[in-house]
Coordinates of C-alpha atoms and ligand atoms in Angstrom, one line a residue:
M749 CA 138.7 80.0 176.4
I750 CA 136.9 82.4 178.7
R751 CA 136.6 81.2 182.3
N752 CA 135.8 84.5 183.9
E753 CA 132.4 84.2 185.5
F754 CA 131.7 87.9 185.1
I755 CA 132.3 87.7 181.4
K756 CA 130.3 84.5 181.1
S757 CA 127.2 85.9 182.8
W758 CA 127.5 89.1 180.8
I759 CA 127.6 87.2 177.5
Q760 CA 124.5 85.2 178.7
E761 CA 122.7 88.5 179.5
M762 CA 123.6 89.8 176.0
K763 CA 122.3 86.7 174.4
E764 CA 119.0 86.9 176.2
W765 CA 118.6 90.6 175.2
L766 CA 119.9 90.6 171.6
E767 CA 119.0 86.9 170.6
P768 CA 121.8 86.2 168.2
E769 CA 121.7 83.1 166.0
D770 CA 125.3 82.2 166.8
I771 CA 128.4 83.5 168.5
I772 CA 131.9 83.9 167.1
W773 CA 134.8 84.8 169.5
V774 CA 137.2 86.9 167.5
D775 CA 140.8 86.0 168.3
G776 CA 142.6 88.2 165.8
S777 CA 144.4 85.3 164.1
K778 CA 145.2 85.5 160.4
D779 CA 143.1 82.4 159.6
Q780 CA 140.1 83.8 161.3
M781 CA 140.5 87.2 159.7
D782 CA 140.7 85.5 156.3
L783 CA 137.5 83.6 157.1
L784 CA 135.7 86.7 158.1
K785 CA 136.9 88.5 155.0
N786 CA 135.6 85.7 152.8
I787 CA 132.2 85.7 154.6
S788 CA 131.9 89.4 154.2
C789 CA 132.7 89.3 150.5
E790 CA 129.9 86.7 150.1
T791 CA 127.4 88.9 151.9
G792 CA 128.6 92.0 150.0
E793 CA 129.7 93.9 153.2
L794 CA 133.3 94.0 151.8
I795 CA 134.6 94.1 148.2
K796 CA 138.0 92.5 147.6
L797 CA 140.4 94.9 146.0
N798 CA 143.2 94.2 143.6
Q799 CA 145.4 91.8 145.7
D800 CA 148.5 92.3 143.5
L801 CA 148.5 96.1 143.9
M802 CA 146.8 96.3 147.4
P803 CA 147.4 93.0 149.2
G804 CA 144.9 92.4 152.0
C805 CA 142.8 95.5 151.1
Y806 CA 139.0 95.7 151.0
L807 CA 136.3 98.3 150.4
H808 CA 133.2 98.8 152.4
R809 CA 130.2 101.1 151.7
S810 CA 128.2 102.4 154.6
D811 CA 124.6 103.2 154.9
E812 CA 124.1 106.6 153.2
S813 CA 123.0 108.3 156.4
D814 CA 125.8 106.8 158.5
V815 CA 129.0 108.5 157.5
A816 CA 130.3 110.5 160.5
R817 CA 130.2 110.9 164.3
V818 CA 126.8 112.2 165.6
E819 CA 127.6 114.6 168.5
D820 CA 124.0 115.5 169.2
R821 CA 123.2 111.8 169.7
T822 CA 126.2 111.1 171.9
F823 CA 125.5 111.0 175.6
I824 CA 127.3 110.8 178.9
C825 CA 124.9 108.8 181.2
C826 CA 126.1 109.5 184.7
K827 CA 123.9 109.8 187.8
E828 CA 124.4 113.6 188.3
K829 CA 123.9 115.9 185.3
I830 CA 126.6 118.3 186.6
D831 CA 129.2 115.5 186.3
A832 CA 128.7 115.5 182.6
G833 CA 128.8 119.2 182.4
F834 CA 127.2 121.6 180.0
T835 CA 129.5 120.6 177.0
N836 CA 128.0 117.1 177.0
N837 CA 124.6 115.7 176.3
W838 CA 123.4 114.1 179.5
W839 CA 121.0 111.3 180.0
N840 CA 119.9 109.6 183.3
P841 CA 121.5 106.1 183.2
E842 CA 118.3 104.2 184.0
D843 CA 116.2 106.0 181.4
A844 CA 119.0 105.7 178.8
M845 CA 119.5 102.0 179.4
K846 CA 115.8 101.4 179.3
K847 CA 115.5 103.1 175.9
L848 CA 118.6 101.3 174.5
Q849 CA 117.2 98.0 175.7
E850 CA 114.0 98.6 173.9
I851 CA 115.7 99.7 170.7
A852 CA 118.1 96.8 170.5
R853 CA 115.9 94.0 171.9
G854 CA 116.1 91.0 169.6
S855 CA 118.1 93.0 167.1
Y856 CA 120.7 90.2 166.6
K857 CA 118.0 87.7 165.4
G858 CA 119.3 85.8 162.4
R859 CA 122.7 87.4 162.9
I860 CA 126.0 86.4 164.4
M861 CA 127.2 88.0 167.6
Y862 CA 130.9 88.7 167.2
V863 CA 132.6 88.9 170.6
V864 CA 135.9 90.9 170.4
P865 CA 138.1 90.8 173.6
F866 CA 140.5 93.7 173.2
S867 CA 143.1 95.9 174.8
M868 CA 143.8 99.6 174.4
G869 CA 147.5 99.8 174.9
R870 CA 150.0 96.9 175.0
I871 CA 149.3 94.4 177.7
D872 CA 152.9 94.4 178.8
S873 CA 152.6 98.1 179.6
D874 CA 151.3 99.3 183.0
F875 CA 149.2 101.6 180.9
H876 CA 146.5 99.6 179.1
K877 CA 142.7 99.0 179.5
L878 CA 140.8 95.9 178.6
G879 CA 137.4 95.7 177.0
I880 CA 135.1 93.3 175.3
Q881 CA 133.1 94.5 172.3
I882 CA 130.1 92.7 171.0
T883 CA 128.9 93.6 167.6
D884 CA 126.5 92.3 164.9
S885 CA 128.7 93.9 162.2
I886 CA 131.4 91.9 160.7
Y887 CA 132.9 95.1 159.3
V888 CA 133.0 96.6 162.8
A889 CA 134.5 93.4 164.2
M890 CA 137.3 93.4 161.6
S891 CA 137.9 97.2 162.1
M892 CA 138.3 96.5 165.9
T893 CA 141.0 93.9 165.1
I894 CA 142.9 96.5 163.1
M895 CA 142.4 99.4 165.5
T896 CA 142.9 97.7 168.9
R897 CA 144.9 94.8 170.2
V898 CA 143.0 91.5 169.9
G899 CA 144.4 88.0 170.6
K900 CA 144.6 84.9 172.8
D901 CA 146.9 86.6 175.3
I902 CA 144.2 89.3 175.8
S903 CA 141.5 86.6 176.6
K904 CA 143.9 85.0 179.0
L905 CA 144.4 88.3 180.8
L906 CA 140.7 88.9 180.8
N907 CA 140.2 85.6 182.6
K908 CA 142.2 87.1 185.5
S909 CA 140.5 90.5 185.4
E910 CA 137.3 89.8 187.3
N911 CA 135.0 92.7 186.4
N912 CA 137.7 95.1 185.6
W913 CA 137.1 95.6 181.8
T914 CA 134.9 97.9 179.7
K915 CA 131.6 96.5 178.4
C916 CA 131.2 97.7 174.8
I917 CA 127.9 96.9 173.2
H918 CA 127.4 97.7 169.5
C919 CA 124.1 97.0 167.7
S920 CA 123.8 98.1 164.1
C921 CA 120.0 97.5 164.2
S922 CA 118.6 99.1 161.0
C923 CA 121.1 102.1 161.1
N924 CA 118.1 104.3 161.5
P925 CA 119.4 107.8 162.3
E926 CA 116.2 108.6 164.3
D927 CA 117.1 105.9 166.8
R928 CA 120.9 106.4 166.7
Y929 CA 122.4 106.7 170.2
I930 CA 126.0 106.5 171.4
C931 CA 125.8 106.3 175.2
H932 CA 128.6 106.2 177.8
F933 CA 128.0 105.0 181.3
P934 CA 131.2 106.0 183.1
E935 CA 130.0 104.7 186.5
S936 CA 129.4 101.2 185.2
N937 CA 132.2 101.2 182.7
T938 CA 129.9 100.5 179.8
V939 CA 129.3 101.9 176.3
V940 CA 126.2 101.2 174.2
S941 CA 126.0 102.2 170.6
V942 CA 122.9 101.6 168.5
N943 CA 122.0 102.2 164.9
S944 CA 125.4 103.3 163.5
A945 CA 128.2 101.3 162.0
Y946 CA 130.5 104.4 161.4
G947 CA 134.0 104.1 162.9
G948 CA 133.9 106.9 165.5
N949 CA 130.4 105.6 166.7
A950 CA 131.0 101.9 166.4
I951 CA 134.7 101.0 166.9
L952 CA 134.1 101.4 170.6
G953 CA 137.7 101.0 171.8
K954 CA 138.5 104.3 170.1
K955 CA 136.6 107.5 171.0
C956 CA 134.2 105.8 173.4
L957 CA 136.7 103.9 175.6
A958 CA 140.1 105.5 174.9
L959 CA 138.7 109.1 175.1
R960 CA 135.3 109.5 176.8
L961 CA 135.5 106.8 179.4
G962 CA 139.3 107.1 179.4
S963 CA 139.3 110.7 180.3
Y964 CA 136.9 109.9 183.2
M965 CA 139.2 107.1 184.4
G966 CA 142.2 109.4 184.0
K967 CA 140.6 112.0 186.2
K968 CA 140.0 109.4 188.9
E969 CA 143.4 107.7 188.5
G970 CA 145.6 110.7 188.0
W971 CA 146.4 110.6 184.2
L972 CA 145.2 112.2 181.0
A973 CA 143.4 110.8 178.0
E974 CA 143.8 113.2 175.1
H975 CA 142.8 113.7 171.5
M976 CA 146.4 114.1 170.5
A977 CA 148.8 112.7 167.9
I978 CA 152.3 111.7 169.2
F979 CA 155.5 112.0 167.2
G980 CA 159.3 112.1 167.5
L981 CA 161.2 115.0 166.0
K982 CA 164.8 114.7 165.0
T983 CA 166.7 117.9 164.1
P984 CA 170.4 118.4 163.1
H985 CA 170.8 120.8 166.0
S986 CA 170.3 118.2 168.7
D987 CA 171.3 114.6 169.3
E988 CA 168.2 113.8 171.1
I989 CA 164.8 113.0 169.5
K990 CA 162.1 115.1 171.1
Y991 CA 158.7 113.7 171.5
I992 CA 155.7 115.9 171.0
C993 CA 152.0 115.6 171.5
A994 CA 149.6 117.6 169.3
A995 CA 146.0 118.2 170.1
L996 CA 143.9 119.3 167.1
P997 CA 140.2 119.0 166.6
S998 CA 139.0 116.2 164.3
G999 CA 139.7 116.8 160.6
C1000 CA 142.4 119.4 161.3
G1001 CA 145.5 117.4 160.4
K1002 CA 146.7 115.2 163.3
T1003 CA 147.5 112.3 161.0
D1004 CA 149.3 114.7 158.6
L1005 CA 151.4 116.0 161.5
A1006 CA 152.2 112.7 163.0
M1007 CA 153.4 111.3 159.7
L1008 CA 154.9 114.5 158.3
E1009 CA 157.5 114.1 155.7
P1010 CA 159.8 117.1 155.8
S1011 CA 160.3 119.0 152.6
K1012 CA 163.4 117.9 150.7
E1013 CA 165.9 120.5 151.8
F1014 CA 165.0 119.8 155.5
K1015 CA 165.2 116.1 155.0
D1016 CA 168.6 116.5 153.4
K1017 CA 169.7 118.5 156.4
G1018 CA 168.7 115.7 158.8
Y1019 CA 165.2 116.6 159.9
E1020 CA 162.9 113.6 160.5
I1021 CA 159.5 112.8 162.0
F1022 CA 158.7 109.5 163.6
C1023 CA 155.1 108.6 164.2
V1024 CA 154.0 107.1 167.5
G1025 CA 150.2 107.7 167.2
D1026 CA 147.9 109.8 165.1
D1027 CA 144.8 110.4 167.2
I1028 CA 144.9 109.5 170.9
S1029 CA 147.4 109.9 173.6
W1030 CA 147.3 108.6 177.2
L1031 CA 149.7 110.6 179.4
K1032 CA 151.0 110.0 182.8
I1033 CA 153.8 111.2 185.1
R1034 CA 156.4 108.5 185.5
E1035 CA 159.0 108.0 188.2
D1036 CA 161.5 110.4 186.6
G1037 CA 158.9 113.2 187.2
R1038 CA 158.3 113.7 183.5
L1039 CA 155.1 113.3 181.4
W1040 CA 155.1 110.2 179.3
A1041 CA 152.7 109.3 176.5
V1042 CA 151.5 106.0 175.0
N1043 CA 149.3 105.6 171.9
P1044 CA 146.5 103.2 173.1
E1045 CA 145.6 102.3 169.5
N1046 CA 147.1 99.8 167.1
G1047 CA 145.8 101.2 163.9
V1048 CA 145.1 104.4 162.0
F1049 CA 141.5 105.3 161.2
G1050 CA 142.4 108.1 158.8
A1051 CA 140.4 110.4 156.6
C1052 CA 141.0 109.8 152.9
A1053 CA 139.9 113.2 151.6
G1054 CA 142.9 115.4 151.1
I1055 CA 145.5 112.6 151.3
S1056 CA 147.8 112.5 148.3
R1057 CA 151.4 111.8 147.5
K1058 CA 152.0 115.5 148.0
T1059 CA 150.2 116.1 151.2
N1060 CA 150.8 112.9 153.2
P1061 CA 152.8 110.2 151.3
N1062 CA 153.3 108.2 154.5
A1063 CA 149.6 107.9 155.1
L1064 CA 149.1 106.7 151.6
K1065 CA 151.8 104.1 152.1
T1066 CA 150.2 103.1 155.4
S1067 CA 147.0 102.2 153.5
E1068 CA 148.7 100.1 150.9
K1069 CA 148.1 96.7 152.5
N1070 CA 145.7 95.0 155.0
T1071 CA 143.5 98.1 155.0
I1072 CA 139.7 98.5 154.9
F1073 CA 138.6 101.5 153.0
T1074 CA 135.1 103.0 153.6
N1075 CA 133.1 105.1 151.1
V1076 CA 135.7 105.8 148.5
V1077 CA 135.5 105.3 144.7
L1078 CA 136.1 101.9 143.2
N1079 CA 138.0 101.9 140.0
K1080 CA 136.3 99.1 137.9
D1081 CA 139.2 98.9 135.5
N1082 CA 141.9 97.8 137.9
N1083 CA 139.9 97.2 141.1
T1084 CA 141.7 99.8 143.1
V1085 CA 140.4 102.8 145.0
W1086 CA 140.3 106.6 144.4
W1087 CA 139.1 109.7 146.1
E1088 CA 139.0 113.4 145.3
N1089 CA 142.5 115.1 145.3
L1090 CA 144.3 111.8 145.5
D1091 CA 145.8 112.4 142.0
D1092 CA 144.9 113.7 138.6
N1093 CA 143.8 110.3 137.3
P1094 CA 140.2 109.7 138.4
P1095 CA 138.9 106.4 137.1
E1096 CA 137.1 106.5 133.8
N1097 CA 134.9 103.7 135.0
G1098 CA 134.3 104.2 138.6
I1099 CA 131.7 103.3 141.2
D1100 CA 131.0 106.1 143.7
W1101 CA 130.6 105.6 147.4
L1102 CA 126.8 105.2 146.9
G1103 CA 127.4 102.2 144.6
E1104 CA 126.5 104.0 141.4
D1105 CA 128.5 104.2 138.2
W1106 CA 130.6 107.3 138.3
N1107 CA 133.2 109.4 136.5
V1108 CA 134.3 113.0 137.1
N1109 CA 132.3 114.3 134.1
L1110 CA 129.2 113.7 136.2
G1111 CA 130.3 116.7 138.4
T1112 CA 129.3 114.8 141.6
R1113 CA 131.6 113.7 144.3
G1114 CA 132.9 110.1 144.0
A1115 CA 134.1 109.6 147.6
Q1116 CA 132.2 110.7 150.6
P1117 CA 133.9 113.7 152.2
N1118 CA 134.5 111.8 155.4
S1119 CA 135.7 108.6 153.6
R1120 CA 138.1 106.7 155.8
F1121 CA 140.8 104.0 155.8
A1122 CA 141.5 101.6 158.7
A1123 CA 145.1 100.4 158.5
P1124 CA 147.5 98.7 160.9
L1125 CA 149.9 101.2 162.5
E1126 CA 152.8 98.9 161.7
N1127 CA 152.4 99.8 158.0
C1128 CA 153.5 103.3 158.7
P1129 CA 156.9 103.9 156.9
C1130 CA 157.9 106.5 159.5
L1131 CA 156.8 104.6 162.5
S1132 CA 158.9 105.4 165.6
S1133 CA 161.1 102.6 167.0
E1134 CA 159.6 103.7 170.3
S1135 CA 156.0 103.2 169.2
Q1136 CA 155.8 99.8 170.9
N1137 CA 157.8 100.8 174.0
P1138 CA 155.5 99.8 177.0
M1139 CA 156.7 102.9 178.9
G1140 CA 155.7 105.2 176.1
V1141 CA 157.8 108.2 175.2
P1142 CA 158.7 111.3 177.4
I1143 CA 157.0 114.4 176.1
S1144 CA 158.9 117.7 175.6
A1145 CA 156.2 119.8 174.1
I1146 CA 152.4 119.8 173.7
L1147 CA 151.0 121.6 170.7
L1148 CA 147.4 122.9 170.6
G1149 CA 146.2 123.4 167.1
V1150 CA 143.2 125.3 165.7
K1151 CA 141.6 126.1 162.4
R1152 CA 141.3 129.9 162.6
P1153 CA 141.4 131.8 159.3
K1154 CA 141.9 135.2 160.8
L1155 CA 142.9 135.1 164.5
M1156 CA 145.6 132.9 166.0
P1157 CA 149.2 133.2 164.9
L1158 CA 151.0 130.4 163.0
V1159 CA 152.8 129.5 166.2
C1160 CA 153.1 130.9 169.7
E1161 CA 154.4 129.5 173.0
A1162 CA 152.5 129.6 176.3
K1163 CA 154.2 131.7 179.0
D1164 CA 154.0 128.8 181.4
W1165 CA 151.9 125.6 182.1
N1166 CA 148.8 127.4 183.4
H1167 CA 148.9 129.8 180.6
G1168 CA 149.1 126.8 178.3
V1169 CA 146.0 125.3 180.0
F1170 CA 144.3 128.6 179.4
M1171 CA 145.2 128.5 175.8
G1172 CA 143.7 125.0 175.6
S1173 CA 140.6 126.1 177.4
I1174 CA 139.9 128.9 174.9
M1175 CA 140.6 126.9 171.7
S1176 CA 138.0 127.6 169.1
S1177 CA 138.1 125.9 165.7
E1178 CA 136.0 125.5 162.6
T1179 CA 133.9 122.3 162.4
T1180 CA 134.9 119.7 159.8
V1181 CA 133.3 116.7 158.0
A1182 CA 134.3 114.3 160.8
S1183 CA 131.0 114.9 162.6
V1184 CA 127.5 115.3 161.2
G1185 CA 126.4 119.0 160.9
K1186 CA 127.5 122.1 159.2
T1187 CA 131.2 122.5 158.4
G1188 CA 133.3 125.6 158.7
V1189 CA 131.3 126.8 161.8
L1190 CA 133.6 128.3 164.5
R1191 CA 132.9 126.8 167.9
H1192 CA 134.7 126.4 171.2
D1193 CA 136.6 123.1 171.3
P1194 CA 138.9 123.1 174.4
F1195 CA 141.9 121.0 173.7
G1196 CA 140.1 119.5 170.7
M1197 CA 138.2 117.5 173.3
L1198 CA 134.7 119.1 173.1
P1199 CA 133.2 115.9 171.6
F1200 CA 135.4 113.5 173.7
C1201 CA 135.7 114.7 177.3
G1202 CA 133.6 112.2 179.3
Y1203 CA 133.1 114.4 182.4
N1204 CA 132.6 118.1 183.4
M1205 CA 134.9 120.3 181.4
S1206 CA 135.6 122.5 184.4
D1207 CA 137.0 119.5 186.4
Y1208 CA 139.0 118.6 183.3
F1209 CA 140.7 122.0 183.3
Q1210 CA 141.4 121.6 187.0
H1211 CA 142.9 118.2 186.3
W1212 CA 145.3 119.8 183.8
I1213 CA 146.3 122.4 186.3
D1214 CA 146.9 119.7 189.0
I1215 CA 149.0 117.7 186.6
G1216 CA 151.1 120.8 185.9
E1217 CA 151.6 121.4 189.5
K1218 CA 152.9 117.8 190.0
L1219 CA 155.2 118.2 187.0
G1220 CA 156.7 121.4 188.2
D1221 CA 159.8 122.3 186.1
K1222 CA 159.6 119.0 184.3
A1223 CA 156.4 120.0 182.6
P1224 CA 156.4 119.9 178.8
R1225 CA 156.3 123.4 177.1
I1226 CA 153.0 124.2 175.5
F1227 CA 152.6 125.9 172.1
G1228 CA 149.6 127.0 170.0
I1229 CA 149.7 126.4 166.2
N1230 CA 147.4 127.5 163.4
W1231 CA 148.2 126.4 159.9
F1232 CA 145.0 127.9 158.5
R1233 CA 145.3 131.7 158.3
T1234 CA 143.8 132.9 155.0
N1235 CA 144.4 136.0 152.8
E1236 CA 141.7 138.3 151.4
N1237 CA 140.9 135.8 148.7
G1238 CA 140.3 133.1 151.3
S1239 CA 143.4 131.1 150.3
Y1240 CA 145.6 129.6 152.9
I1241 CA 148.8 131.7 153.3
W1242 CA 151.0 129.1 154.9
P1243 CA 151.8 126.1 152.6
G1244 CA 151.3 123.5 155.5
F1245 CA 152.0 119.8 155.3
G1246 CA 155.8 119.0 154.8
E1247 CA 156.6 122.7 155.2
N1248 CA 155.3 122.6 158.8
I1249 CA 158.7 121.3 159.7
R1250 CA 159.8 124.9 159.6
V1251 CA 157.5 125.6 162.5
L1252 CA 158.5 122.5 164.4
D1253 CA 162.1 123.6 163.8
W1254 CA 161.4 126.9 165.7
I1255 CA 159.6 124.9 168.5
S1256 CA 162.6 122.6 168.9
K1257 CA 164.9 125.6 169.1
R1258 CA 162.7 127.1 171.8
L1259 CA 163.0 123.8 173.7
E1260 CA 166.8 124.1 173.5
N1261 CA 166.7 127.8 174.4
K1262 CA 168.3 128.7 171.1
V1263 CA 165.9 131.4 170.0
D1264 CA 164.1 134.3 171.7
A1265 CA 160.5 135.2 171.3
I1266 CA 158.3 138.3 171.4
E1267 CA 155.8 138.5 174.2
T1268 CA 152.2 139.3 173.0
N1269 CA 148.7 139.0 174.3
V1270 CA 148.4 135.4 173.1
G1271 CA 151.8 134.2 174.1
L1272 CA 155.4 134.2 172.9
V1273 CA 155.6 134.6 169.1
P1274 CA 158.6 134.0 166.9
K1275 CA 160.7 136.8 165.6
E1276 CA 160.2 136.7 161.8
E1277 CA 163.9 136.0 161.1
D1278 CA 163.8 132.8 163.3
I1279 CA 161.4 131.0 160.9
N1280 CA 163.4 129.5 158.1
L1281 CA 161.8 130.5 154.8
E1282 CA 164.6 129.2 152.6
N1283 CA 163.3 128.0 149.2
L1284 CA 159.8 128.7 150.2
D1285 CA 157.4 130.8 148.0
I1286 CA 156.2 133.0 150.8
S1287 CA 157.1 136.6 151.4
R1288 CA 158.4 138.0 154.7
E1289 CA 155.3 140.2 154.6
D1290 CA 153.0 137.2 154.5
L1291 CA 154.9 135.6 157.3
K1292 CA 154.6 138.8 159.3
E1293 CA 150.9 138.7 158.7
I1294 CA 150.4 135.2 159.9
L1295 CA 152.5 135.7 163.0
S1296 CA 150.6 138.8 164.0
L1297 CA 147.5 139.2 166.1
D1298 CA 144.8 141.7 165.2
D1299 CA 144.0 143.7 168.3
N1300 CA 140.4 144.2 167.4
L1301 CA 139.8 140.6 166.8
W1302 CA 141.6 139.7 169.9
N1303 CA 139.4 142.0 172.0
Q1304 CA 136.3 140.4 170.5
E1305 CA 137.8 137.0 171.3
V1306 CA 138.3 138.0 174.9
T1307 CA 134.6 139.1 175.1
E1308 CA 133.6 135.8 173.5
V1309 CA 135.7 133.8 175.9
K1310 CA 134.2 135.6 178.9
S1311 CA 130.8 134.6 177.7
F1312 CA 132.0 131.0 177.1
Y1313 CA 133.5 130.9 180.6
S1314 CA 130.2 132.2 182.1
K1315 CA 128.4 129.1 180.8
F1316 CA 130.2 126.7 183.0
D1317 CA 128.0 124.9 185.5
K1318 CA 130.9 124.3 187.9
K1319 CA 133.3 126.9 189.0
L1320 CA 136.3 127.2 186.7
P1321 CA 139.8 127.0 188.2
N1322 CA 140.9 130.4 189.6
E1323 CA 144.1 130.2 187.7
L1324 CA 142.2 130.4 184.4
I1325 CA 139.8 133.1 185.6
E1326 CA 142.8 135.3 186.7
I1327 CA 144.5 135.0 183.3
L1328 CA 141.3 136.0 181.5
E1329 CA 140.7 138.9 183.9
N1330 CA 144.1 140.3 183.1
F1331 CA 143.1 141.1 179.5
Ligands
LIG757 O1 135.5 109.0 163.3 S1 136.5 109.3 164.3 O2 135.8 109.8 165.5 O3 137.2 108.1 164.7 C1 137.6 110.5 163.7 C2 137.5 111.7 164.4 O4 136.4 112.4 164.3 O5 138.4 112.2 165.1
LIG758 MN1 140.1 112.0 166.2

């Protein structure tokens, strides 16, 4: 029961604006979830899958035009344009709100307003943020209960929280792409998303609160909100599990890394990965002076494409129960799901993501390239025992990953913290299907945060430098990784996935000062012999190639970075400019 007057009057305001027929407060209970699932099966928003093979699993198909994040329609609406910075779309808050009010006025007519009180992060942690999402989409309401923490204890806490929670307003409207806007109002702690029901645009606790508003709050309050997976690494050469954060742009393998299953010989030797989170990391300096990370999410919103028993068996197992799949193929014969590259058994009688009869002989894709699954994190077979620790986990290393077919080495270590921040600031990576637009286009994506940093990127770099100064010699070490170097035929040279443990092995040995490295322009690169290639079908020559840096390409990159740096509308930190000028 909500008694908080701020919340009551906000709900009243929302009712007057959106004119819902009825209201349902979502409490996350099993009974209520079952009820919502039944309702959505009746309306056709969900399709019940084979409950013997996939208990609690359902399929959803989105509007054809609504399958990914829309970066050109995502706005930071703060008073001063310069506070959003040139990497964000900016909109004056009054004008934005006026337009959004117009678009969504009366849009809940004949619909139910689902009210979802939620928390990002455990509420027994000092590191959590409360929010309330309203939505007219039962699919979005259910996805929020998987991805965030929802329950009576959260409503109780909200009663005591006055106005200290994020207002998250989601209106599916007609899913018209012309009127689609994802707007963030950092100064009034509000998100408004209209005309999209796609995860990254509509599950507002995730990218909108935990990253865009989160990064803004973090800057003000002295912590970091990052687009990073978190995992524990156990090796036979240390008693201690090392916790690592990995920033990679969307669609470049954060989930695969966080749930990595080491190849057999490494597993047999005692290497193991424990997943703490696969997408978002909140980091703060704790009393011991170290940097600690929590995963503010409670679920995994993973890409289906590319996931198979071979590439990421743990993600497959994570999606075996209580999961909502979106835009994959339905197998009519056994009422299960399928997507390209899952296995060699595509359904003979399938229905594709558009709802049409389908089989491979048609030559069309069955699953949408950005098809997704939303699954409870607790399903993950390699979940870390520390994943629920309210303190989070102490971070020993930060990895910065890019998709660069020709330039960056497989792995290299930053010379120090500021050099690591420099490496993060110059990250460029190829675009993927996670956002609307052309894929495979190289673009600057500092720290994988280009679409998610809710304030001026120059201030963001400064914030990183300041955090490093506070951490001093307790700072995690920073590494660059690039699994994606290609040969002259365009094929990937490094096998990736489970074999990435070989690179993590080198990183862990660096952390224990067990191996040397070679100083190059980009950083400290492994000696070839220090990367274990045992039982791997890759030659020393190939390894040499992917550890190397082409001087010509690097010089071009430096010119390109100078041009990128010159675009900043606020002065960049001197520490970064100095490093660049030394090339
Ligand atoms: O769709 S999401 O934004 O949640 C996934 C991603 O792009 O990282
Ligand atoms: Mn992501």
